[in-house]
Amino acid sequence: MRRRVRSEGGGHDEPSMTAPLLLVYINAALLLQLAIGVGIWLWRRRSVGTVTPVAAPPGVVPVSSAAWPGWRGFRVVRREFEDRAQTQCSFHLEPVDGAPLPPFKAGQFLTFSLRVADADAAAAGAQRTITRCYSLSDRPQPGSYRVTIKRVTPPSGRADLPPGASSGHFHDRVREGDVLQVKAPSGHFFIDPDLAVPAVLIAGGIGITPMMSMLRWCLAEQPGRIVHLYYGLRNGDEHAFKQVLEELAAAHPAFHLNVVYSRPGANDVLGRDYHAGGHVDVELLRRTLPHGRHQFYVCGPVAMMESLVPALAAWGVPRPDIHFEAFGPASVRIEPAGPGEDAAALAAPVEVHFHRSGRTLAWDGQDASLLDFAERHGVEVDSGCRSGSCGTCETRLVSGSVRYAHAPDHDVTSGHCLLCVGTPASALVLEA
Ligand SMILES: Cc1cc2nc3c(=O)[nH]c(=O)nc-3n(C[C@H](O)[C@H](O)[C@H](O)COP(=O)(O)OP(=O)(O)OC[C@H]3O[C@@H](n4cnc5c(N)ncnc54)[C@H](O)[C@@H]3O)c2cc1C
């Protein structure tokens, strides 16, 4: 039987509903809801409770069985600018072999081997191979990775120098369809999965990339976890991921976004485009963070790292709660080195012998690293990231011992050392 029901909005034919039929519908709806709830619960348990600190999204095999040794071909499937000035470009990468990707820990990076034009011999069309690291800028996905690369210009007042070799190559030459050689995700800068401790992500400029990965991972896998993002940059032109960050902040009450412009432009509006003027510093954190324990993650330009990281420690943040990564050479010191150690190094120059090049030189403490020391004296050694991440400058340590200001990201092979972040702790014989 059908009965005509007329509402104010117009007429609709609807089936008549008996009481037993209504009961059947209600029970079916309740059962469906229960099944969906159990499904979600099981999925979350599987994701959060994996053995690695970062959960594997469905479809991604565990890292131990899938991380690849050496280089693997990845095709660029999409590229897109993330800021108004078009200085920061994302590259989406898929493995050429089509095999599954290992999950990574949110905050880790990829290492690229690139054939780039040799600036010194550009006219002759010569090329050279360089190695560079780029943080993954999205959470783990089953089939693709994303990195976001900022174009690097010569230092101010040095227009005579060539621009950044790798970043320029990515921006000017790498196109959709190109294949790049990539090492598996690595690095020790990643988010602690303890959801009971709020995370404070502090990014300066392009340091936003590992934070995007951490943030997106938290929001997807730990939606209740409190996350504060402090993002410091000059102005709206270089404000990367602006729309997506604002949308995430609006959709997730546990996510607190703080954008800080140091030199706002004429069209930048406080309260609309950014939340505070100046720099991200401890004073701002003190004013805006609630009391209690937080895990701090810092990535940004050298000046920010060298001031903010020690300032956090001086503020009383316990050392294990401060995590940081520099994208280049930065000498971040949290605890002062033992006075005896430094005094000994300065008082007694040590001999460093470079075996392959047959040079013996006196280390006088002038250089920040053995790599700078070698280059200053014309000893040719390979190098890549200059921050202990990519392993290109790894050299066999024939004798002696090397000191690191803090543990390098790269897992150094036993009996070897990294020149770019190492200094002599005794007289050295190096294979290089
Ligand atoms: C773990 C890690 C993660 C990273 N993640 C990212 C990321 O997500 N996004 C990103 O954009 N970057 C990232 N970086 C930085 C990146 O690896 C590169 O260092 C950056 O792109 C610059 O490399 P380049 O080859 O373009 O510049 P380089 O060629 O290395 O040049 C660097 C600077 O030196 C100048 N220069 C050139 N020649 C000379 C000379 N003769 N004397 C003095 N100066 C000279 C150049 O003009 C330029 O300013 C990361 C780095 C690390 C270690």
CSV table of C-alpha atoms and ligand atoms in Angstrom, one decimal:
chain,number,residue,atom,x,y,z
A,1,MET,CA,0.0,0.0,0.0
A,2,ARG,CA,1.3,3.5,-0.8
A,3,ARG,CA,0.1,6.6,0.7
A,4,ARG,CA,0.6,10.1,-0.6
A,5,VAL,CA,2.4,12.4,2.0
A,6,ARG,CA,2.2,16.1,1.2
A,7,SER,CA,4.7,18.5,2.9
A,8,GLU,CA,5.0,22.3,2.7
A,9,GLY,CA,7.9,21.9,0.3
A,10,GLY,CA,5.9,19.9,-2.2
A,11,GLY,CA,4.5,16.3,-2.7
A,12,HIS,CA,6.4,13.0,-2.4
A,13,ASP,CA,5.3,9.4,-2.7
A,14,GLU,CA,6.6,7.4,0.3
A,15,PRO,CA,6.1,3.8,1.3
A,16,SER,CA,3.8,3.2,4.3
A,17,MET,CA,5.7,2.0,7.4
A,18,THR,CA,4.4,-0.6,9.8
A,19,ALA,CA,5.7,-0.9,13.4
A,20,PRO,CA,7.5,-4.3,12.9
A,21,LEU,CA,9.1,-3.0,9.7
A,22,LEU,CA,10.4,0.1,11.5
A,23,LEU,CA,11.9,-2.1,14.2
A,24,VAL,CA,13.7,-4.1,11.6
A,25,TYR,CA,15.1,-0.9,10.0
A,26,ILE,CA,16.3,0.4,13.4
A,27,ASN,CA,18.0,-2.9,14.3
A,28,ALA,CA,19.7,-3.0,10.9
A,29,ALA,CA,21.0,0.6,11.3
A,30,LEU,CA,22.3,-0.2,14.8
A,31,LEU,CA,24.1,-3.3,13.6
A,32,LEU,CA,25.6,-1.4,10.7
A,33,GLN,CA,26.9,1.3,13.1
A,34,LEU,CA,28.4,-1.3,15.4
A,35,ALA,CA,30.2,-3.0,12.4
A,36,ILE,CA,31.6,0.3,11.2
A,37,GLY,CA,32.8,1.1,14.8
A,38,VAL,CA,34.5,-2.3,15.2
A,39,GLY,CA,36.1,-1.9,11.8
A,40,ILE,CA,37.6,1.6,12.6
A,41,TRP,CA,38.8,0.3,16.0
A,42,LEU,CA,40.6,-2.7,14.4
A,43,TRP,CA,42.2,-0.5,11.7
A,44,ARG,CA,43.5,2.0,14.3
A,45,ARG,CA,44.8,-0.7,16.5
A,46,ARG,CA,46.7,-2.2,13.5
A,47,SER,CA,48.1,1.2,12.5
A,48,VAL,CA,49.2,2.5,15.9
A,49,GLY,CA,50.5,-0.7,17.3
A,50,THR,CA,53.1,-1.6,14.8
A,51,VAL,CA,56.7,-2.3,15.9
A,52,THR,CA,58.1,0.8,14.2
A,53,PRO,CA,57.5,4.2,16.0
A,54,VAL,CA,55.6,5.4,12.9
A,55,ALA,CA,52.6,3.4,11.9
A,56,ALA,CA,52.4,1.8,8.5
A,57,PRO,CA,49.4,2.9,6.5
A,58,PRO,CA,47.3,0.1,5.1
A,59,GLY,CA,49.0,-1.4,2.1
A,60,VAL,CA,52.6,-0.5,3.1
A,61,VAL,CA,54.9,-3.4,4.0
A,62,PRO,CA,57.1,-3.2,7.2
A,63,VAL,CA,60.3,-1.2,6.7
A,64,SER,CA,62.5,-4.1,7.6
A,65,SER,CA,61.3,-6.2,4.6
A,66,ALA,CA,61.1,-3.4,2.1
A,67,ALA,CA,63.8,-0.7,2.6
A,68,TRP,CA,66.1,-1.0,-0.4
A,69,PRO,CA,69.9,-1.0,-0.4
A,70,GLY,CA,71.7,1.6,-2.6
A,71,TRP,CA,69.9,3.6,-5.3
A,72,ARG,CA,66.4,3.0,-6.7
A,73,GLY,CA,64.7,4.7,-9.6
A,74,PHE,CA,61.7,7.0,-8.9
A,75,ARG,CA,59.6,8.8,-11.5
A,76,VAL,CA,58.5,12.3,-10.9
A,77,VAL,CA,54.7,12.1,-11.4
A,78,ARG,CA,53.7,15.6,-10.3
A,79,ARG,CA,55.3,18.9,-9.4
A,80,GLU,CA,53.6,21.9,-7.8
A,81,PHE,CA,54.6,25.1,-6.2
A,82,GLU,CA,53.7,25.5,-2.5
A,83,ASP,CA,54.2,29.3,-2.1
A,84,ARG,CA,53.2,32.5,-3.9
A,85,ALA,CA,56.8,33.4,-4.8
A,86,GLN,CA,57.2,29.9,-6.4
A,87,THR,CA,60.5,29.3,-4.7
A,88,GLN,CA,59.3,26.1,-3.0
A,89,CYS,CA,58.3,23.2,-5.2
A,90,SER,CA,56.9,19.8,-4.3
A,91,PHE,CA,57.9,16.7,-6.3
A,92,HIS,CA,55.7,13.6,-6.1
A,93,LEU,CA,57.7,10.4,-6.7
A,94,GLU,CA,56.7,6.9,-7.6
A,95,PRO,CA,59.0,3.9,-7.7
A,96,VAL,CA,59.8,2.8,-11.3
A,97,ASP,CA,59.7,-0.8,-10.3
A,98,GLY,CA,56.2,-0.5,-9.0
A,99,ALA,CA,57.1,-2.5,-5.8
A,100,PRO,CA,55.6,-1.4,-2.5
A,101,LEU,CA,57.3,1.4,-0.6
A,102,PRO,CA,58.6,1.0,2.9
A,103,PRO,CA,56.9,3.3,5.5
A,104,PHE,CA,59.1,5.9,6.9
A,105,LYS,CA,59.1,7.7,10.2
A,106,ALA,CA,57.6,11.1,9.9
A,107,GLY,CA,60.5,13.6,9.9
A,108,GLN,CA,62.9,11.4,7.9
A,109,PHE,CA,64.6,12.3,4.6
A,110,LEU,CA,65.5,10.9,1.2
A,111,THR,CA,68.9,11.1,-0.4
A,112,PHE,CA,69.2,11.9,-4.1
A,113,SER,CA,72.1,11.3,-6.5
A,114,LEU,CA,71.9,13.9,-9.3
A,115,ARG,CA,73.8,14.6,-12.5
A,116,VAL,CA,73.9,18.4,-12.7
A,117,ALA,CA,75.6,20.9,-15.0
A,118,ASP,CA,79.1,21.7,-13.7
A,119,ALA,CA,79.1,25.4,-13.0
A,120,ASP,CA,82.9,25.6,-13.5
A,121,ALA,CA,82.7,24.0,-16.9
A,122,ALA,CA,79.1,24.8,-17.9
A,123,ALA,CA,80.2,26.2,-21.3
A,124,ALA,CA,81.7,22.8,-22.2
A,125,GLY,CA,78.4,21.1,-21.2
A,126,ALA,CA,80.2,19.1,-18.5
A,127,GLN,CA,78.2,17.4,-15.7
A,128,ARG,CA,79.1,16.2,-12.3
A,129,THR,CA,77.3,14.0,-9.8
A,130,ILE,CA,76.2,15.4,-6.5
A,131,THR,CA,74.4,14.0,-3.5
A,132,ARG,CA,71.7,15.9,-1.5
A,133,CYS,CA,69.1,15.1,1.2
A,134,TYR,CA,65.5,16.3,1.1
A,135,SER,CA,63.0,15.7,3.9
A,136,LEU,CA,59.8,13.8,3.1
A,137,SER,CA,57.1,16.5,3.3
A,138,ASP,CA,54.0,14.3,3.6
A,139,ARG,CA,52.9,11.4,5.9
A,140,PRO,CA,53.7,7.9,4.7
A,141,GLN,CA,51.5,6.9,1.7
A,142,PRO,CA,51.5,3.4,0.2
A,143,GLY,CA,52.5,4.3,-3.4
A,144,SER,CA,54.4,7.6,-3.4
A,145,TYR,CA,56.7,10.0,-1.6
A,146,ARG,CA,56.8,13.8,-1.7
A,147,VAL,CA,59.7,16.2,-1.2
A,148,THR,CA,59.5,20.0,-1.3
A,149,ILE,CA,62.6,21.9,-2.4
A,150,LYS,CA,63.4,25.5,-2.0
A,151,ARG,CA,65.4,27.3,-4.7
A,152,VAL,CA,68.7,28.4,-3.2
A,153,THR,CA,70.2,31.6,-4.4
A,154,PRO,CA,73.8,32.9,-3.9
A,155,PRO,CA,74.5,34.5,-0.5
A,156,SER,CA,73.6,38.2,-0.5
A,157,GLY,CA,76.2,40.4,-2.1
A,158,ARG,CA,77.8,37.4,-3.9
A,159,ALA,CA,76.1,37.5,-7.2
A,160,ASP,CA,79.4,36.2,-8.6
A,161,LEU,CA,78.8,32.7,-7.1
A,162,PRO,CA,76.7,30.1,-8.8
A,163,PRO,CA,73.2,29.4,-7.3
A,164,GLY,CA,72.4,26.2,-5.5
A,165,ALA,CA,73.3,23.3,-7.8
A,166,SER,CA,70.8,20.7,-6.7
A,167,SER,CA,67.8,23.0,-5.9
A,168,GLY,CA,68.4,24.9,-9.2
A,169,HIS,CA,68.5,21.6,-11.0
A,170,PHE,CA,65.2,20.5,-9.5
A,171,HIS,CA,63.5,23.7,-10.2
A,172,ASP,CA,64.8,24.3,-13.7
A,173,ARG,CA,65.4,20.9,-15.1
A,174,VAL,CA,63.4,18.1,-13.3
A,175,ARG,CA,60.1,17.6,-15.1
A,176,GLU,CA,57.2,15.2,-14.7
A,177,GLY,CA,58.2,11.8,-16.2
A,178,ASP,CA,61.9,12.2,-15.3
A,179,VAL,CA,63.5,9.4,-13.3
A,180,LEU,CA,65.7,10.2,-10.2
A,181,GLN,CA,68.0,7.9,-8.2
A,182,VAL,CA,67.0,7.8,-4.6
A,183,LYS,CA,68.2,6.1,-1.4
A,184,ALA,CA,65.7,4.7,1.1
A,185,PRO,CA,64.3,7.1,3.8
A,186,SER,CA,66.6,7.5,6.8
A,187,GLY,CA,67.4,9.9,9.6
A,188,HIS,CA,67.0,10.1,13.4
A,189,PHE,CA,64.8,13.2,13.4
A,190,PHE,CA,61.3,11.8,13.7
A,191,ILE,CA,58.3,12.2,15.9
A,192,ASP,CA,58.0,10.3,19.1
A,193,PRO,CA,54.8,8.3,18.9
A,194,ASP,CA,53.8,8.8,22.6
A,195,LEU,CA,50.5,10.5,22.1
A,196,ALA,CA,50.2,11.5,25.7
A,197,VAL,CA,52.9,14.2,25.2
A,198,PRO,CA,51.9,17.2,23.2
A,199,ALA,CA,54.2,17.9,20.2
A,200,VAL,CA,55.6,21.4,19.5
A,201,LEU,CA,56.8,21.6,15.9
A,202,ILE,CA,59.0,24.7,15.3
A,203,ALA,CA,59.8,25.4,11.6
A,204,GLY,CA,61.8,28.2,10.1
A,205,GLY,CA,61.4,28.7,6.3
A,206,ILE,CA,61.9,25.5,4.4
A,207,GLY,CA,62.3,23.7,7.7
A,208,ILE,CA,58.5,23.3,7.4
A,209,THR,CA,59.0,20.1,5.3
A,210,PRO,CA,59.7,17.5,8.1
A,211,MET,CA,57.0,19.3,10.2
A,212,MET,CA,54.4,18.8,7.5
A,213,SER,CA,55.2,15.1,7.6
A,214,MET,CA,55.0,15.0,11.4
A,215,LEU,CA,51.8,17.1,11.5
A,216,ARG,CA,50.0,15.1,8.8
A,217,TRP,CA,51.0,11.8,10.5
A,218,CYS,CA,49.8,13.0,13.9
A,219,LEU,CA,46.5,14.2,12.5
A,220,ALA,CA,45.9,11.0,10.7
A,221,GLU,CA,47.1,8.5,13.2
A,222,GLN,CA,46.7,10.3,16.6
A,223,PRO,CA,43.8,12.7,16.0
A,224,GLY,CA,43.4,13.5,19.7
A,225,ARG,CA,47.1,14.4,20.3
A,226,ILE,CA,47.7,18.1,20.9
A,227,VAL,CA,50.1,19.5,18.3
A,228,HIS,CA,51.4,23.1,18.2
A,229,LEU,CA,53.0,24.3,15.0
A,230,TYR,CA,55.2,27.5,15.1
A,231,TYR,CA,56.1,28.5,11.6
A,232,GLY,CA,58.5,31.4,11.2
A,233,LEU,CA,59.1,33.0,7.9
A,234,ARG,CA,59.6,36.5,6.4
A,235,ASN,CA,56.2,37.2,4.8
A,236,GLY,CA,53.2,36.0,2.8
A,237,ASP,CA,55.2,35.5,-0.4
A,238,GLU,CA,57.1,32.6,1.0
A,239,HIS,CA,54.3,31.2,3.1
A,240,ALA,CA,54.3,27.5,2.0
A,241,PHE,CA,51.3,25.2,2.5
A,242,LYS,CA,49.3,28.2,3.6
A,243,GLN,CA,45.8,27.0,2.6
A,244,VAL,CA,46.3,23.4,3.7
A,245,LEU,CA,47.6,24.5,7.1
A,246,GLU,CA,44.7,26.8,7.7
A,247,GLU,CA,42.2,24.1,6.6
A,248,LEU,CA,43.9,21.6,8.9
A,249,ALA,CA,43.8,24.0,11.8
A,250,ALA,CA,40.1,24.7,11.2
A,251,ALA,CA,39.2,21.0,11.0
A,252,HIS,CA,41.3,19.7,14.0
A,253,PRO,CA,40.7,21.3,17.4
A,254,ALA,CA,43.8,19.6,18.8
A,255,PHE,CA,46.0,21.4,16.2
A,256,HIS,CA,47.2,24.9,17.1
A,257,LEU,CA,48.8,26.9,14.3
A,258,ASN,CA,51.0,29.9,15.0
A,259,VAL,CA,52.5,31.6,12.0
A,260,VAL,CA,55.1,34.3,12.7
A,261,TYR,CA,56.3,36.8,10.0
A,262,SER,CA,59.5,38.7,10.6
A,263,ARG,CA,59.1,41.1,7.7
A,264,PRO,CA,55.4,41.2,6.8
A,265,GLY,CA,54.6,42.6,3.3
A,266,ALA,CA,52.2,45.5,2.6
A,267,ASN,CA,49.4,43.1,1.9
A,268,ASP,CA,50.0,40.7,4.8
A,269,VAL,CA,47.3,41.1,7.5
A,270,LEU,CA,48.0,40.3,11.2
A,271,GLY,CA,45.2,37.9,12.4
A,272,ARG,CA,44.4,36.8,8.9
A,273,ASP,CA,47.7,35.7,7.3
A,274,TYR,CA,49.9,35.5,10.4
A,275,HIS,CA,49.5,35.3,14.2
A,276,ALA,CA,52.5,37.3,15.4
A,277,GLY,CA,55.3,39.5,14.2
A,278,GLY,CA,59.0,38.9,14.9
A,279,HIS,CA,60.7,35.6,15.4
A,280,VAL,CA,59.8,32.3,17.0
A,281,ASP,CA,61.6,32.5,20.3
A,282,VAL,CA,61.3,31.2,23.8
A,283,GLU,CA,59.4,34.4,24.8
A,284,LEU,CA,56.7,33.6,22.3
A,285,LEU,CA,56.5,29.9,23.4
A,286,ARG,CA,56.3,31.0,27.1
A,287,ARG,CA,53.4,33.3,26.2
A,288,THR,CA,51.4,30.9,24.1
A,289,LEU,CA,52.1,27.4,25.2
A,290,PRO,CA,50.1,25.9,28.1
A,291,HIS,CA,52.0,24.6,31.1
A,292,GLY,CA,53.2,21.0,31.2
A,293,ARG,CA,55.6,18.7,29.4
A,294,HIS,CA,56.0,19.0,25.6
A,295,GLN,CA,58.3,17.3,23.0
A,296,PHE,CA,60.0,20.0,20.9
A,297,TYR,CA,61.0,19.5,17.3
A,298,VAL,CA,63.0,22.3,15.6
A,299,CYS,CA,64.2,22.6,12.0
A,300,GLY,CA,65.1,25.9,10.4
A,301,PRO,CA,68.0,28.1,9.2
A,302,VAL,CA,71.3,28.1,11.0
A,303,ALA,CA,70.6,31.3,13.0
A,304,MET,CA,67.3,29.9,14.3
A,305,MET,CA,68.9,26.6,15.3
A,306,GLU,CA,71.9,28.1,17.0
A,307,SER,CA,69.8,30.4,19.1
A,308,LEU,CA,66.5,28.6,19.8
A,309,VAL,CA,67.8,25.1,20.6
A,310,PRO,CA,70.1,26.2,23.4
A,311,ALA,CA,67.4,28.7,24.6
A,312,LEU,CA,65.0,25.8,25.0
A,313,ALA,CA,67.5,24.0,27.2
A,314,ALA,CA,68.1,27.2,29.2
A,315,TRP,CA,64.4,27.6,29.6
A,316,GLY,CA,64.5,24.2,31.4
A,317,VAL,CA,63.2,21.8,28.7
A,318,PRO,CA,64.9,18.4,29.4
A,319,ARG,CA,67.5,17.5,26.8
A,320,PRO,CA,65.6,14.3,25.7
A,321,ASP,CA,62.5,16.5,24.9
A,322,ILE,CA,64.4,18.6,22.4
A,323,HIS,CA,64.8,17.2,18.9
A,324,PHE,CA,66.4,19.2,16.0
A,325,GLU,CA,67.7,18.9,12.5
A,326,ALA,CA,69.7,21.4,10.5
A,327,PHE,CA,69.6,21.4,6.7
A,328,GLY,CA,73.2,22.3,6.5
A,329,PRO,CA,76.2,23.0,8.7
A,330,ALA,CA,75.1,24.4,12.0
A,331,SER,CA,76.9,24.1,15.2
A,332,VAL,CA,74.1,23.7,17.8
A,333,ARG,CA,75.5,23.2,21.3
A,334,ILE,CA,73.1,22.4,24.1
A,335,GLU,CA,75.5,21.2,26.8
A,336,PRO,CA,78.9,22.9,26.9
A,337,ALA,CA,81.6,20.4,26.0
A,338,GLY,CA,83.7,19.2,28.9
A,339,PRO,CA,86.2,22.0,29.7
A,340,GLY,CA,89.1,19.6,29.7
A,341,GLU,CA,88.3,18.3,26.2
A,342,ASP,CA,88.2,21.6,24.5
A,343,ALA,CA,91.2,22.9,26.3
A,344,ALA,CA,93.3,19.8,25.3
A,345,ALA,CA,92.3,20.2,21.6
A,346,LEU,CA,93.3,23.8,21.5
A,347,ALA,CA,96.5,23.4,23.5
A,348,ALA,CA,97.9,20.5,21.5
A,349,PRO,CA,97.6,20.6,17.7
A,350,VAL,CA,97.3,17.1,16.3
A,351,GLU,CA,98.5,15.5,13.1
A,352,VAL,CA,96.0,14.4,10.5
A,353,HIS,CA,97.4,12.2,7.7
A,354,PHE,CA,95.3,11.8,4.5
A,355,HIS,CA,96.5,8.5,3.2
A,356,ARG,CA,95.3,8.6,-0.5
A,357,SER,CA,96.5,12.1,-1.1
A,358,GLY,CA,99.7,11.5,0.9
A,359,ARG,CA,99.3,14.7,2.9
A,360,THR,CA,100.1,15.2,6.6
A,361,LEU,CA,98.7,18.4,8.1
A,362,ALA,CA,98.4,19.9,11.5
A,363,TRP,CA,94.9,20.3,12.9
A,364,ASP,CA,94.9,23.6,14.7
A,365,GLY,CA,91.3,23.9,15.7
A,366,GLN,CA,90.5,26.6,13.1
A,367,ASP,CA,88.0,24.6,11.1
A,368,ALA,CA,84.5,23.5,12.1
A,369,SER,CA,85.0,20.0,10.6
A,370,LEU,CA,87.6,17.7,9.0
A,371,LEU,CA,85.9,18.3,5.7
A,372,ASP,CA,86.4,22.1,5.9
A,373,PHE,CA,90.0,21.4,7.0
A,374,ALA,CA,90.7,19.1,4.1
A,375,GLU,CA,89.1,21.6,1.6
A,376,ARG,CA,91.1,24.5,3.0
A,377,HIS,CA,94.3,22.6,2.4
A,378,GLY,CA,93.3,21.4,-1.1
A,379,VAL,CA,92.8,17.8,-0.2
A,380,GLU,CA,90.1,16.4,-2.5
A,381,VAL,CA,87.3,14.5,-0.7
A,382,ASP,CA,83.7,13.7,-1.7
A,383,SER,CA,81.0,15.5,0.2
A,384,GLY,CA,77.2,15.9,0.0
A,385,CYS,CA,75.0,17.4,2.7
A,386,ARG,CA,77.8,18.7,5.0
A,387,SER,CA,75.6,17.9,8.0
A,388,GLY,CA,76.2,14.2,8.8
A,389,SER,CA,73.1,13.0,6.9
A,390,CYS,CA,74.0,11.5,3.5
A,391,GLY,CA,77.2,9.6,4.2
A,392,THR,CA,79.0,10.8,1.1
A,393,CYS,CA,82.1,11.9,3.0
A,394,GLU,CA,82.3,8.7,5.0
A,395,THR,CA,86.0,7.7,5.2
A,396,ARG,CA,87.9,4.7,6.7
A,397,LEU,CA,89.6,5.6,9.9
A,398,VAL,CA,92.9,3.9,9.7
A,399,SER,CA,93.9,5.0,13.2
A,400,GLY,CA,92.9,7.6,15.8
A,401,SER,CA,89.4,8.7,16.9
A,402,VAL,CA,87.0,11.3,15.8
A,403,ARG,CA,84.6,13.4,17.9
A,404,TYR,CA,81.1,14.5,16.9
A,405,ALA,CA,79.3,17.5,18.5
A,406,HIS,CA,76.2,15.4,18.4
A,407,ALA,CA,75.4,11.9,16.9
A,408,PRO,CA,75.3,12.1,13.0
A,409,ASP,CA,72.1,11.2,11.3
A,410,HIS,CA,73.9,8.8,9.0
A,411,ASP,CA,74.7,5.4,10.5
A,412,VAL,CA,78.5,5.4,10.3
A,413,THR,CA,80.1,2.0,9.3
A,414,SER,CA,82.3,0.6,12.0
A,415,GLY,CA,85.9,1.7,11.6
A,416,HIS,CA,84.9,4.7,9.5
A,417,CYS,CA,84.1,8.4,10.2
A,418,LEU,CA,82.2,11.3,8.7
A,419,LEU,CA,84.4,14.2,7.8
A,420,CYS,CA,81.7,16.8,7.5
A,421,VAL,CA,80.7,16.8,11.1
A,422,GLY,CA,83.8,15.2,12.7
A,423,THR,CA,86.8,16.8,14.4
A,424,PRO,CA,89.9,14.9,15.6
A,425,ALA,CA,89.9,13.6,19.2
A,426,SER,CA,93.5,12.4,18.6
A,427,ALA,CA,96.1,12.2,15.9
A,428,LEU,CA,94.4,10.6,12.8
A,429,VAL,CA,95.2,8.5,9.8
A,430,LEU,CA,92.4,8.7,7.3
A,431,GLU,CA,92.0,6.7,4.1
A,432,ALA,CA,91.0,9.7,2.0
B,1,LIG,C1,68.6,16.0,6.4
B,1,LIG,C2,68.4,17.2,5.4
B,1,LIG,C3,67.1,17.4,4.9
B,1,LIG,C4,66.9,18.5,4.0
B,1,LIG,N1,65.6,18.7,3.6
B,1,LIG,C5,65.4,19.8,2.7
B,1,LIG,C6,64.1,20.0,2.3
B,1,LIG,O1,63.1,19.4,2.7
B,1,LIG,N2,63.9,21.0,1.4
B,1,LIG,C7,65.0,21.8,0.9
B,1,LIG,O2,64.8,22.7,0.1
B,1,LIG,N3,66.2,21.6,1.4
B,1,LIG,C8,66.5,20.6,2.3
B,1,LIG,N4,67.8,20.3,2.7
B,1,LIG,C9,68.9,21.1,2.1
B,1,LIG,C10,69.4,20.5,0.8
B,1,LIG,O3,69.9,19.2,1.0
B,1,LIG,C11,70.4,21.3,0.1
B,1,LIG,O4,71.5,21.5,1.0
B,1,LIG,C12,69.9,22.6,-0.5
B,1,LIG,O5,68.9,22.3,-1.5
B,1,LIG,C13,71.0,23.4,-1.1
B,1,LIG,O6,71.7,22.5,-2.0
B,1,LIG,P1,72.1,23.1,-3.5
B,1,LIG,O7,72.9,22.0,-4.2
B,1,LIG,O8,71.0,23.7,-4.2
B,1,LIG,O9,73.1,24.3,-3.1
B,1,LIG,P2,74.7,24.2,-3.1
B,1,LIG,O10,75.2,24.1,-4.5
B,1,LIG,O11,75.2,23.3,-2.1
B,1,LIG,O12,75.0,25.7,-2.7
B,1,LIG,C14,74.7,26.2,-1.4
B,1,LIG,C15,75.0,27.7,-1.3
B,1,LIG,O13,76.4,27.9,-1.6
B,1,LIG,C16,76.6,28.9,-2.6
B,1,LIG,N5,77.9,28.7,-3.3
B,1,LIG,C17,78.0,28.1,-4.5
B,1,LIG,N6,79.4,28.1,-4.8
B,1,LIG,C18,80.0,28.6,-3.8
B,1,LIG,C19,81.4,28.9,-3.5
B,1,LIG,N7,82.4,28.6,-4.3
B,1,LIG,N8,81.7,29.5,-2.3
B,1,LIG,C20,80.7,29.8,-1.4
B,1,LIG,N9,79.4,29.6,-1.6
B,1,LIG,C21,79.1,29.0,-2.8
B,1,LIG,C22,75.4,28.8,-3.4
B,1,LIG,O14,75.1,30.0,-4.1
B,1,LIG,C23,74.3,28.5,-2.4
B,1,LIG,O15,73.9,29.7,-1.7
B,1,LIG,C24,68.0,19.3,3.6
B,1,LIG,C25,69.3,19.0,4.1
B,1,LIG,C26,69.5,17.9,4.9
B,1,LIG,C27,70.9,17.6,5.4
